[in-house]
Coordinates of C-alpha atoms and ligand atoms in Angstrom, one line a residue:
X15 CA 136.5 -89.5 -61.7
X16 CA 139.0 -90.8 -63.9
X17 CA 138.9 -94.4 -62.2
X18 CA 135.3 -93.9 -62.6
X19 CA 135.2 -93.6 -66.4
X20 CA 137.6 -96.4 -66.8
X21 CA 135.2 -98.9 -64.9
X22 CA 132.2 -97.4 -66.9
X23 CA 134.0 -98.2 -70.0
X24 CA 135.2 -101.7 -69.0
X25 CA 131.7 -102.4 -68.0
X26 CA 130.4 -101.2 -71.7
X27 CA 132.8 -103.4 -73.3
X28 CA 131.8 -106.4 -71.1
X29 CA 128.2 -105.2 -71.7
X30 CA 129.0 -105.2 -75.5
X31 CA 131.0 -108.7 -75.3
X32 CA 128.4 -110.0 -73.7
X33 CA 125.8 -109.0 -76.8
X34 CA 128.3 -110.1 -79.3
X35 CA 128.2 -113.7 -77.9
X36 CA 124.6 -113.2 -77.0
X37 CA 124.1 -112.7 -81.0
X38 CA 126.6 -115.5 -81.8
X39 CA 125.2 -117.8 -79.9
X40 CA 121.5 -116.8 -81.1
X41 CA 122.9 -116.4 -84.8
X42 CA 123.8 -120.2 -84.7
X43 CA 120.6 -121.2 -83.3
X44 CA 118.6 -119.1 -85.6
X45 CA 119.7 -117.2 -88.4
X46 CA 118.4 -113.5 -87.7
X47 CA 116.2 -111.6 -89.9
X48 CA 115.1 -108.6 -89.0
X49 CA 116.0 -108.0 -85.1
X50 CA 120.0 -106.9 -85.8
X51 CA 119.2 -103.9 -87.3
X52 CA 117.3 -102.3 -84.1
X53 CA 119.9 -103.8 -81.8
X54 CA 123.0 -102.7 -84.0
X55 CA 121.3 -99.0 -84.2
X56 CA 121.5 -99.2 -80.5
X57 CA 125.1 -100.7 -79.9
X58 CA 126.1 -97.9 -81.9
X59 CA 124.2 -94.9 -80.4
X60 CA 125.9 -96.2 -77.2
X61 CA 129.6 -96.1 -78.7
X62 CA 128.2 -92.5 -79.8
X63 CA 127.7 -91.4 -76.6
X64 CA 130.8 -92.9 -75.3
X65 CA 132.6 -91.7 -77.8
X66 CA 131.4 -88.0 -76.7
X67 CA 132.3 -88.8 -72.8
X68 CA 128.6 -89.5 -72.2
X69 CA 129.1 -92.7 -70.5
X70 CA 126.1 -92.8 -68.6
X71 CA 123.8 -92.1 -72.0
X72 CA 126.1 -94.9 -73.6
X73 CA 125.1 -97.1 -69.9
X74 CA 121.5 -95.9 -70.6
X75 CA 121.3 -97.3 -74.2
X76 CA 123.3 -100.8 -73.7
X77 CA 121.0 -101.2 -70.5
X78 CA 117.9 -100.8 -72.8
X79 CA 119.2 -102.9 -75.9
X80 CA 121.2 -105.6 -74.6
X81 CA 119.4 -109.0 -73.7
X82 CA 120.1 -110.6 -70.1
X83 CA 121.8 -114.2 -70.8
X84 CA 124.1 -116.1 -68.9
X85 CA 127.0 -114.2 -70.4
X86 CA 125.6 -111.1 -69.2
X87 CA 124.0 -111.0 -66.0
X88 CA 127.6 -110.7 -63.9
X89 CA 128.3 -107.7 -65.9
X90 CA 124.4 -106.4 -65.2
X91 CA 124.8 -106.8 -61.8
X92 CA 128.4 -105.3 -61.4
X93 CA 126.4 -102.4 -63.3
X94 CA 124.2 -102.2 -61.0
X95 CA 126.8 -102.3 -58.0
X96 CA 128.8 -99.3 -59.5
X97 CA 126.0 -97.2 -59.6
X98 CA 125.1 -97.9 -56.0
X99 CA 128.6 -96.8 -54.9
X100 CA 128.3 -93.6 -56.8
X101 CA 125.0 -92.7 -54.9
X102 CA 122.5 -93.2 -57.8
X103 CA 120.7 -96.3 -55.8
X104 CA 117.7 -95.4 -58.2
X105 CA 119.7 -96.2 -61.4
X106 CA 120.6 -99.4 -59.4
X107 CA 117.5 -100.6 -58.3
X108 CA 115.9 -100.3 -62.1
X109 CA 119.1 -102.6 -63.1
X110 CA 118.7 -104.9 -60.3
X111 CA 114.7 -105.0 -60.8
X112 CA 114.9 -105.8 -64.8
X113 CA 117.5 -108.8 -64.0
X114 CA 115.6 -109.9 -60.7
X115 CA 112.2 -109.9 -63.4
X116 CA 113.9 -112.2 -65.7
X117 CA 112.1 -115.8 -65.4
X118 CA 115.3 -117.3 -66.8
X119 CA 117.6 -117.0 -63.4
X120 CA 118.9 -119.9 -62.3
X121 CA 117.3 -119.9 -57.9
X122 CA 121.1 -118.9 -56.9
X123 CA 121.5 -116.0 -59.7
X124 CA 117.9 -114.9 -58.3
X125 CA 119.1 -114.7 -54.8
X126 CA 122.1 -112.9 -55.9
X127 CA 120.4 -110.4 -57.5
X128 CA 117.9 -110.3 -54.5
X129 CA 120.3 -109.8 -52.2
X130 CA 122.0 -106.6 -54.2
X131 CA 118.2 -105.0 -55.0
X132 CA 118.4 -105.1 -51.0
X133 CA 121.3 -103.4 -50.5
X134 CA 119.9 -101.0 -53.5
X135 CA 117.1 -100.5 -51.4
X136 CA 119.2 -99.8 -47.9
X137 CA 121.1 -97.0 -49.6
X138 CA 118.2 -95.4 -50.9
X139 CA 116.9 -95.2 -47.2
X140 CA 114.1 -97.9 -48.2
X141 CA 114.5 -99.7 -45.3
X142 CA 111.2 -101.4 -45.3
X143 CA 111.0 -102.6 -48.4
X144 CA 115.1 -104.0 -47.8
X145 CA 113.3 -105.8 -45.0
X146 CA 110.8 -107.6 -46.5
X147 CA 113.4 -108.7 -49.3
X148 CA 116.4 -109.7 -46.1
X149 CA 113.9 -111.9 -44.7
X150 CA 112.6 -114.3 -47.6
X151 CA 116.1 -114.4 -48.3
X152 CA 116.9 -115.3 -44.4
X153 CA 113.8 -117.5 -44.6
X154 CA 114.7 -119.8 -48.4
X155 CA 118.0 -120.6 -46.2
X156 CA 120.2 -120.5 -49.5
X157 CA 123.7 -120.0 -50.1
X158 CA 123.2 -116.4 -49.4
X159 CA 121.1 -116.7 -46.4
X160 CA 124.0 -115.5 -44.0
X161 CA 125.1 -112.8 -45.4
X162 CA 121.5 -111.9 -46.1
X163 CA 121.3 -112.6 -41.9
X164 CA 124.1 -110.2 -41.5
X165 CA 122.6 -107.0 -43.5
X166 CA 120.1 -107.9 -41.8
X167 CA 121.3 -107.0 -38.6
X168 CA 123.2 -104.2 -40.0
X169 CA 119.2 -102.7 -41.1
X170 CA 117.8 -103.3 -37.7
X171 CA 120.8 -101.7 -36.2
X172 CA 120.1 -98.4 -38.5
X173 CA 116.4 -99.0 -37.5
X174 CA 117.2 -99.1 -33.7
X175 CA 115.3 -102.0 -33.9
X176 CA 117.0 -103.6 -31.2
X177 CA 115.2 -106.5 -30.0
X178 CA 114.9 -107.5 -33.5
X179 CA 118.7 -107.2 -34.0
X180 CA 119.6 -109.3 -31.2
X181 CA 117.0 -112.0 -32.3
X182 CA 118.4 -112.2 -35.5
X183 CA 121.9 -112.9 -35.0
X184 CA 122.9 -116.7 -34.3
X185 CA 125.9 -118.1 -33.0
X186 CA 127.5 -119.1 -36.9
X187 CA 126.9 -115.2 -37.9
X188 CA 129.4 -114.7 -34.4
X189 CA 131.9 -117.0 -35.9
X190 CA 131.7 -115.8 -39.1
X191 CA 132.3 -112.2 -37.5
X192 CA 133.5 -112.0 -33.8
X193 CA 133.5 -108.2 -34.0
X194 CA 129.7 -108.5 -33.9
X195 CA 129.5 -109.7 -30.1
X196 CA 130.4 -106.2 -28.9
X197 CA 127.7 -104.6 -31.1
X198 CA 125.5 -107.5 -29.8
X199 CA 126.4 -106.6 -26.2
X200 CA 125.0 -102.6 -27.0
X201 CA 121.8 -103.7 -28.4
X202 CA 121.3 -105.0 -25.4
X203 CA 123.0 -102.5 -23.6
X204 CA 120.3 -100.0 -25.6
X205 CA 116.9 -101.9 -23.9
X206 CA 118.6 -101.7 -20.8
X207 CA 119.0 -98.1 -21.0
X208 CA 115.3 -97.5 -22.1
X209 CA 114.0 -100.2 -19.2
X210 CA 116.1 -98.1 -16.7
X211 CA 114.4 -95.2 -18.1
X212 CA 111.2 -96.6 -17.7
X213 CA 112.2 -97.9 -14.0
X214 CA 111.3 -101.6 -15.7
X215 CA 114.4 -102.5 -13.3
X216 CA 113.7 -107.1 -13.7
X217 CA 113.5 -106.5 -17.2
X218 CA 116.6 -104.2 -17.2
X219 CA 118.9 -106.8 -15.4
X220 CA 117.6 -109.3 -17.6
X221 CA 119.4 -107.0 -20.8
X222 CA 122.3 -106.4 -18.9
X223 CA 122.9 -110.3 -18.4
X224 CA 122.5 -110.8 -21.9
X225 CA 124.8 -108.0 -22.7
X226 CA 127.3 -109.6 -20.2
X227 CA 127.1 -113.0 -22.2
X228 CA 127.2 -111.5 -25.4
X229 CA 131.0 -109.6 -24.1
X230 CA 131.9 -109.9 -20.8
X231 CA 134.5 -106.7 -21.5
X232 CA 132.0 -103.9 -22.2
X233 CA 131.8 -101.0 -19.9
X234 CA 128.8 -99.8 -20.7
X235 CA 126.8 -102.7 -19.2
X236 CA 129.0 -102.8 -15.8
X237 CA 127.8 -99.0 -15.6
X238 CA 124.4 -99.7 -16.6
X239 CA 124.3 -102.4 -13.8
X240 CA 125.6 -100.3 -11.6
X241 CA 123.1 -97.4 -12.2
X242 CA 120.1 -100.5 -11.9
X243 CA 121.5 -101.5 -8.4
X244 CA 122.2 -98.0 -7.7
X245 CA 118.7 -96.8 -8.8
X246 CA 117.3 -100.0 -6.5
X247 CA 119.2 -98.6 -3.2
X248 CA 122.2 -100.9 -3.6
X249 CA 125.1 -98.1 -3.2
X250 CA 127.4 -100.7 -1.9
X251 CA 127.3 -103.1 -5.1
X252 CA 126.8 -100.2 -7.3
X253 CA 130.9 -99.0 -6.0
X254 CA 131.5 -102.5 -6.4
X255 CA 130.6 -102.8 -10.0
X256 CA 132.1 -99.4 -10.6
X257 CA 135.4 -100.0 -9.4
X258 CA 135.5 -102.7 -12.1
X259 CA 135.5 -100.5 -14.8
X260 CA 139.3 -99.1 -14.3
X261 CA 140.1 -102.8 -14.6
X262 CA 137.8 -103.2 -18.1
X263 CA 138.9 -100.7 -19.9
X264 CA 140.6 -97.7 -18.1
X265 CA 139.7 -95.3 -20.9
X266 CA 136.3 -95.0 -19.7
X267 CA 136.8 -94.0 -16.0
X268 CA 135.5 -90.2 -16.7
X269 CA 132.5 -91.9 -17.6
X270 CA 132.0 -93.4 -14.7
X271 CA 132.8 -90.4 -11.8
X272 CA 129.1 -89.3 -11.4
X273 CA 127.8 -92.7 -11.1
X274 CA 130.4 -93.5 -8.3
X275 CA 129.5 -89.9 -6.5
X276 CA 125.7 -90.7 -6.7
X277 CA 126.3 -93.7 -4.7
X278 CA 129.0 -92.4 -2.3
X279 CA 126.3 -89.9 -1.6
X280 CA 123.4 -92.5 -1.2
X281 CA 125.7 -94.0 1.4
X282 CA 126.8 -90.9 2.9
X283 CA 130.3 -91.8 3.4
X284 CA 131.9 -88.7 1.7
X285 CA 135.3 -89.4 3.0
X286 CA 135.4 -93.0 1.5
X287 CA 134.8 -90.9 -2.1
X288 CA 137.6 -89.2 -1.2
X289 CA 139.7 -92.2 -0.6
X290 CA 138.5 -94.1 -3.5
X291 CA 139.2 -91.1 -6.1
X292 CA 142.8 -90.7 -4.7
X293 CA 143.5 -94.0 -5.3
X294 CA 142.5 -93.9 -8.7
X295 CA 144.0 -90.8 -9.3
X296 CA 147.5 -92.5 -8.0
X297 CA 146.6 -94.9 -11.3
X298 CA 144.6 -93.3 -13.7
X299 CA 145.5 -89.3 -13.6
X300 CA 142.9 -87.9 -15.7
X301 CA 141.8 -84.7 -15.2
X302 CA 138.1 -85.5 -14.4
X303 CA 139.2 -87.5 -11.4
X304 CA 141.3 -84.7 -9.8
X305 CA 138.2 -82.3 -10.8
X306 CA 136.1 -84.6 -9.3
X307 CA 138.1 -85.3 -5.7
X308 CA 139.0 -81.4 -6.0
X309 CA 134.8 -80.4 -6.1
X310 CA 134.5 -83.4 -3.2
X311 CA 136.9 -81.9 -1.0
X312 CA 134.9 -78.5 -1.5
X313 CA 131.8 -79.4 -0.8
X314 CA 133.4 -80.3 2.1
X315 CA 134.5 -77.1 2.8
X316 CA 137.9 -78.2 2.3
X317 CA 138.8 -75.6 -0.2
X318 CA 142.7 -75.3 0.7
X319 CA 143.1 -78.9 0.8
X320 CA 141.7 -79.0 -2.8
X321 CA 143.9 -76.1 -3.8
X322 CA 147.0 -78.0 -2.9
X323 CA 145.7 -81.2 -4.8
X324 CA 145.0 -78.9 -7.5
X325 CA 148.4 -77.5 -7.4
X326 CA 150.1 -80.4 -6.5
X327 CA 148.7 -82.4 -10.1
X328 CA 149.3 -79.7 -12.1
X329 CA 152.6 -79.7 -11.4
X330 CA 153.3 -83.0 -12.7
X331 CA 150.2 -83.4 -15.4
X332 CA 149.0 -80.3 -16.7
X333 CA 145.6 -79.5 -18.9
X334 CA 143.2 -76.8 -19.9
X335 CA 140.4 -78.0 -17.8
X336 CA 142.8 -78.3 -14.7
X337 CA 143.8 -75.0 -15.2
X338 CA 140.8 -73.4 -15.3
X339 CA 139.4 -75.6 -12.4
X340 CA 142.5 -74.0 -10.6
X341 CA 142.3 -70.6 -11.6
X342 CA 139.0 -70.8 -10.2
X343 CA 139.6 -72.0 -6.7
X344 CA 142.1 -69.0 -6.6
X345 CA 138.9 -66.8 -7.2
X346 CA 137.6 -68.1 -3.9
X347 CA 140.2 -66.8 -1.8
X348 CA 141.3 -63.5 -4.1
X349 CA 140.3 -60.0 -3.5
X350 CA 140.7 -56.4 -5.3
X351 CA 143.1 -56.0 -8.3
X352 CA 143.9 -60.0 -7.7
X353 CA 140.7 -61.0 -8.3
X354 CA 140.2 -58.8 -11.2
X355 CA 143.0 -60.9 -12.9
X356 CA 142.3 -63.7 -12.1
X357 CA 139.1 -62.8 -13.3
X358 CA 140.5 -62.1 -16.9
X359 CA 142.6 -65.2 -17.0
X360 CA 139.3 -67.5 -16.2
X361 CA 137.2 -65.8 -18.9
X362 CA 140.3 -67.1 -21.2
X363 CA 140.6 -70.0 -20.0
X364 CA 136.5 -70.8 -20.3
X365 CA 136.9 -69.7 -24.0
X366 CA 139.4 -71.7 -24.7
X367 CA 137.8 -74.8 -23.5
X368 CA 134.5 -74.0 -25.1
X369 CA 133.4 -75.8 -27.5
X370 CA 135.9 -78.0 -27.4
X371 CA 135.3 -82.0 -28.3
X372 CA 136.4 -84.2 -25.2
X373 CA 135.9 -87.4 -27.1
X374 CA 136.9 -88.9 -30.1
X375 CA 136.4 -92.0 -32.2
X376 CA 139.7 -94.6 -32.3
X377 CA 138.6 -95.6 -35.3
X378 CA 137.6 -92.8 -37.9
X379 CA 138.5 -89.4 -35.7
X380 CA 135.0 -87.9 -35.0
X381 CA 134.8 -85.7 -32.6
X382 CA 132.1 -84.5 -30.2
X383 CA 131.4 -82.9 -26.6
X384 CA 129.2 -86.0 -25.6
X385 CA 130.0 -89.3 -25.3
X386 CA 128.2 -91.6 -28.1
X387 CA 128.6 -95.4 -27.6
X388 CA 128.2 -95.9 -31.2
X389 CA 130.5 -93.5 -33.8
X390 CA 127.8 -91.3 -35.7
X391 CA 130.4 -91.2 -38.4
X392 CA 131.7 -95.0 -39.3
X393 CA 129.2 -96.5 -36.9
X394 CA 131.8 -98.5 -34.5
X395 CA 130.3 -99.5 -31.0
X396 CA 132.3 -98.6 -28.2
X397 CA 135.3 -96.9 -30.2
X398 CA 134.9 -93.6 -28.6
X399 CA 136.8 -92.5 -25.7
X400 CA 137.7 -89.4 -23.7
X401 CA 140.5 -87.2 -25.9
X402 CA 143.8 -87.5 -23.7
X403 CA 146.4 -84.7 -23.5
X404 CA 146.7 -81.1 -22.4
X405 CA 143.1 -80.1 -24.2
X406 CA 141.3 -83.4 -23.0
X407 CA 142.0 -85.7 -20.0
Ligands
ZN783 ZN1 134.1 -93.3 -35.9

């Protein structure tokens, strides 16, 4: 708050600088009858409010008064700015509107203050009318006209406007910011999905290439691919695709198990899932993987086999899924005042683990049950992963 007030008031006395000059400047020109006294009953109504801790009366009344001139308009649009990062976008569209009205901007002052009314206009939710600003600035190809590009995206992308996303970027906004390849890659990652969902599977693969070009390291295309060949009878290259995943990015192998069951079970070859998900478990001992070759083995009608997996990873990497899992295998085989323990000891287990997240952003430390490829809190593609540890993985 305090930080706050200070800015306001160095923006007042910039504001009131900027008059005094403004008057100098005019006062040399033209001596002035007649207008000072309106403007001077303003200046001081302002330091009035300021001086009763109204600064945003005092903003108010130096907005109303005070011409725009060339030693002003920084200071108007740093206004404007501050009162977009306090969350009155409405107080800094009016700001950004009466400068951007101004016939006297130089065409790169007028871009600048185009570019901010934008912005003004994104934070108030005002997407559309953002838009239509973004893309005459996108279109006059000024000085501004890449970073207009890149909100651009950024507006699309809160839109889910994906195609449009993807057709707006260009290779100099990637070399400007390299992170943007991987959001790139889940744009198109995003049509895919929806394609797949629509069982559009020539357009899908199409999306999925592009994904590929835009970063050949995200996982979520190598699974979408390997749901479209999997969905188009291609177990065999869907395992294929799958297997690559621990080699991408290791985090992300829980994601993957029911993908690589699906097609193990297209194939009917449910010993080679067995084989596969012990040898990843020898590399990548998550929990879901033992769950997964311990349900396998089950369904199998293996159940004391799976018990001495169970058993046998517990041991040496123990979590609250695992145990439960466990406990409930025990149930199988358990009888009389056994089983009515056990029985106690799953129900604790089962509210322990519920509600529990099981993934969580790298980045800002969201949490949720689901998987989300983009963070719904800082908005990160790809930056949330299964948690790790006795309560996760
Ligand atoms: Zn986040």
């Amino acid at each position: 708050m305090l930080l706050e007030l200070i800015v306001f008031l160095l923006l007042v006395v910039a504001l009131a600088l900027g008059w005094w000059m403004g008057r100098r400047e005019k006062r040399r020109r033209l001596p002035p009858p007649g207008s000072l006294p309106q403007l001077s009953q303003d200046y001081f109504t302002g330091l009035n409010y300021l001086l009763n801790e109204q600064p945003d009366a005092a903003i108010n009344t130096f907005v109303r008064a005070l011409e725009v001139n060339s030693e002003t308009i920084e200071t108007h649009i740093a206004l404007g700015n501050l009162f977009r990062s306090r969350g009155e976008s409405d107080r800094a569209v009016r700001v950004h509107q009466n400068l951007f009205a101004r016939p006297s901007l130089t065409k790169e002052q007028s871009e600048r203050v185009q570019l901010e009314l934008a912005r003004d206009f994104m934070a108030a939710g005002l997407l559309d009318r953002a838009e239509r600003l973004l893309i005459e600035l996108v279109e006059q190809n000024g000085k501004l006209a890449l970073e207009s590009r890149l909100l651009l995206v950024d507006l699309f992308e809160r839109e889910k406007e994906w195609y449009k996303a993807i057709h707006t970027l260009t290779n100099e906004l990637f070399r400007h910011k390299p992170p943007l390849r991987r959001a790139a890659a889940h744009y198109a990652c995003e049509l895919a999905a929806e394609s797949l969902q629509q069982r559009h599977f020539s357009a899908a693969r199409k999306q999925l290439k592009q994904a590929f070009a835009f970063d050949s390291g995200c996982v979520r295309s190598t699974l979408l691919m390997a749901q479209l060949e999997l969905y188009s009878g291609n177990p065999k290259a869907a395992i294929r695709l799958l297997l690559r995943i621990p080699e991408q990015d290791a985090n992300y192998i829980p994601t993957m198990l029911q993908t690589l069951v699906d097609a193990y079970q297209q194939l009917n070859k449910p010993q080679e899932l067995v084989e596969t998900l012990e040898k990843l478990l020898e590399r990548h001992p998550f929990t879901s993987v033992l769950l997964c070759l311990a349900e396998t083995l089950c369904q199998q009608n293996q159940h004391q086999l799976a018990l001495e997996k169970m058993d046998y990873h517990m041991r040496h990497q123990v979590s609250l899924r695992g145990v439960d899992y466990l406990i409930d295998l025990y149930l199988h085989q358990a009888a009389g005042a056994e089983r009515t323990h056990l029985l106690t000891l799953h129900n604790l287990t089962q509210q322990l683990l519920s509600h529990k997240p099981e993934h969580q952003c790298q980045s800002c430390g969201f949490q949720s049950q689901q998987l989300y490829w983009q963070c719904p809190k800082c908005r990160q593609w790809g930056s949330i992963q299964p948690i790790k540890g006795v309560e996760g993985e």
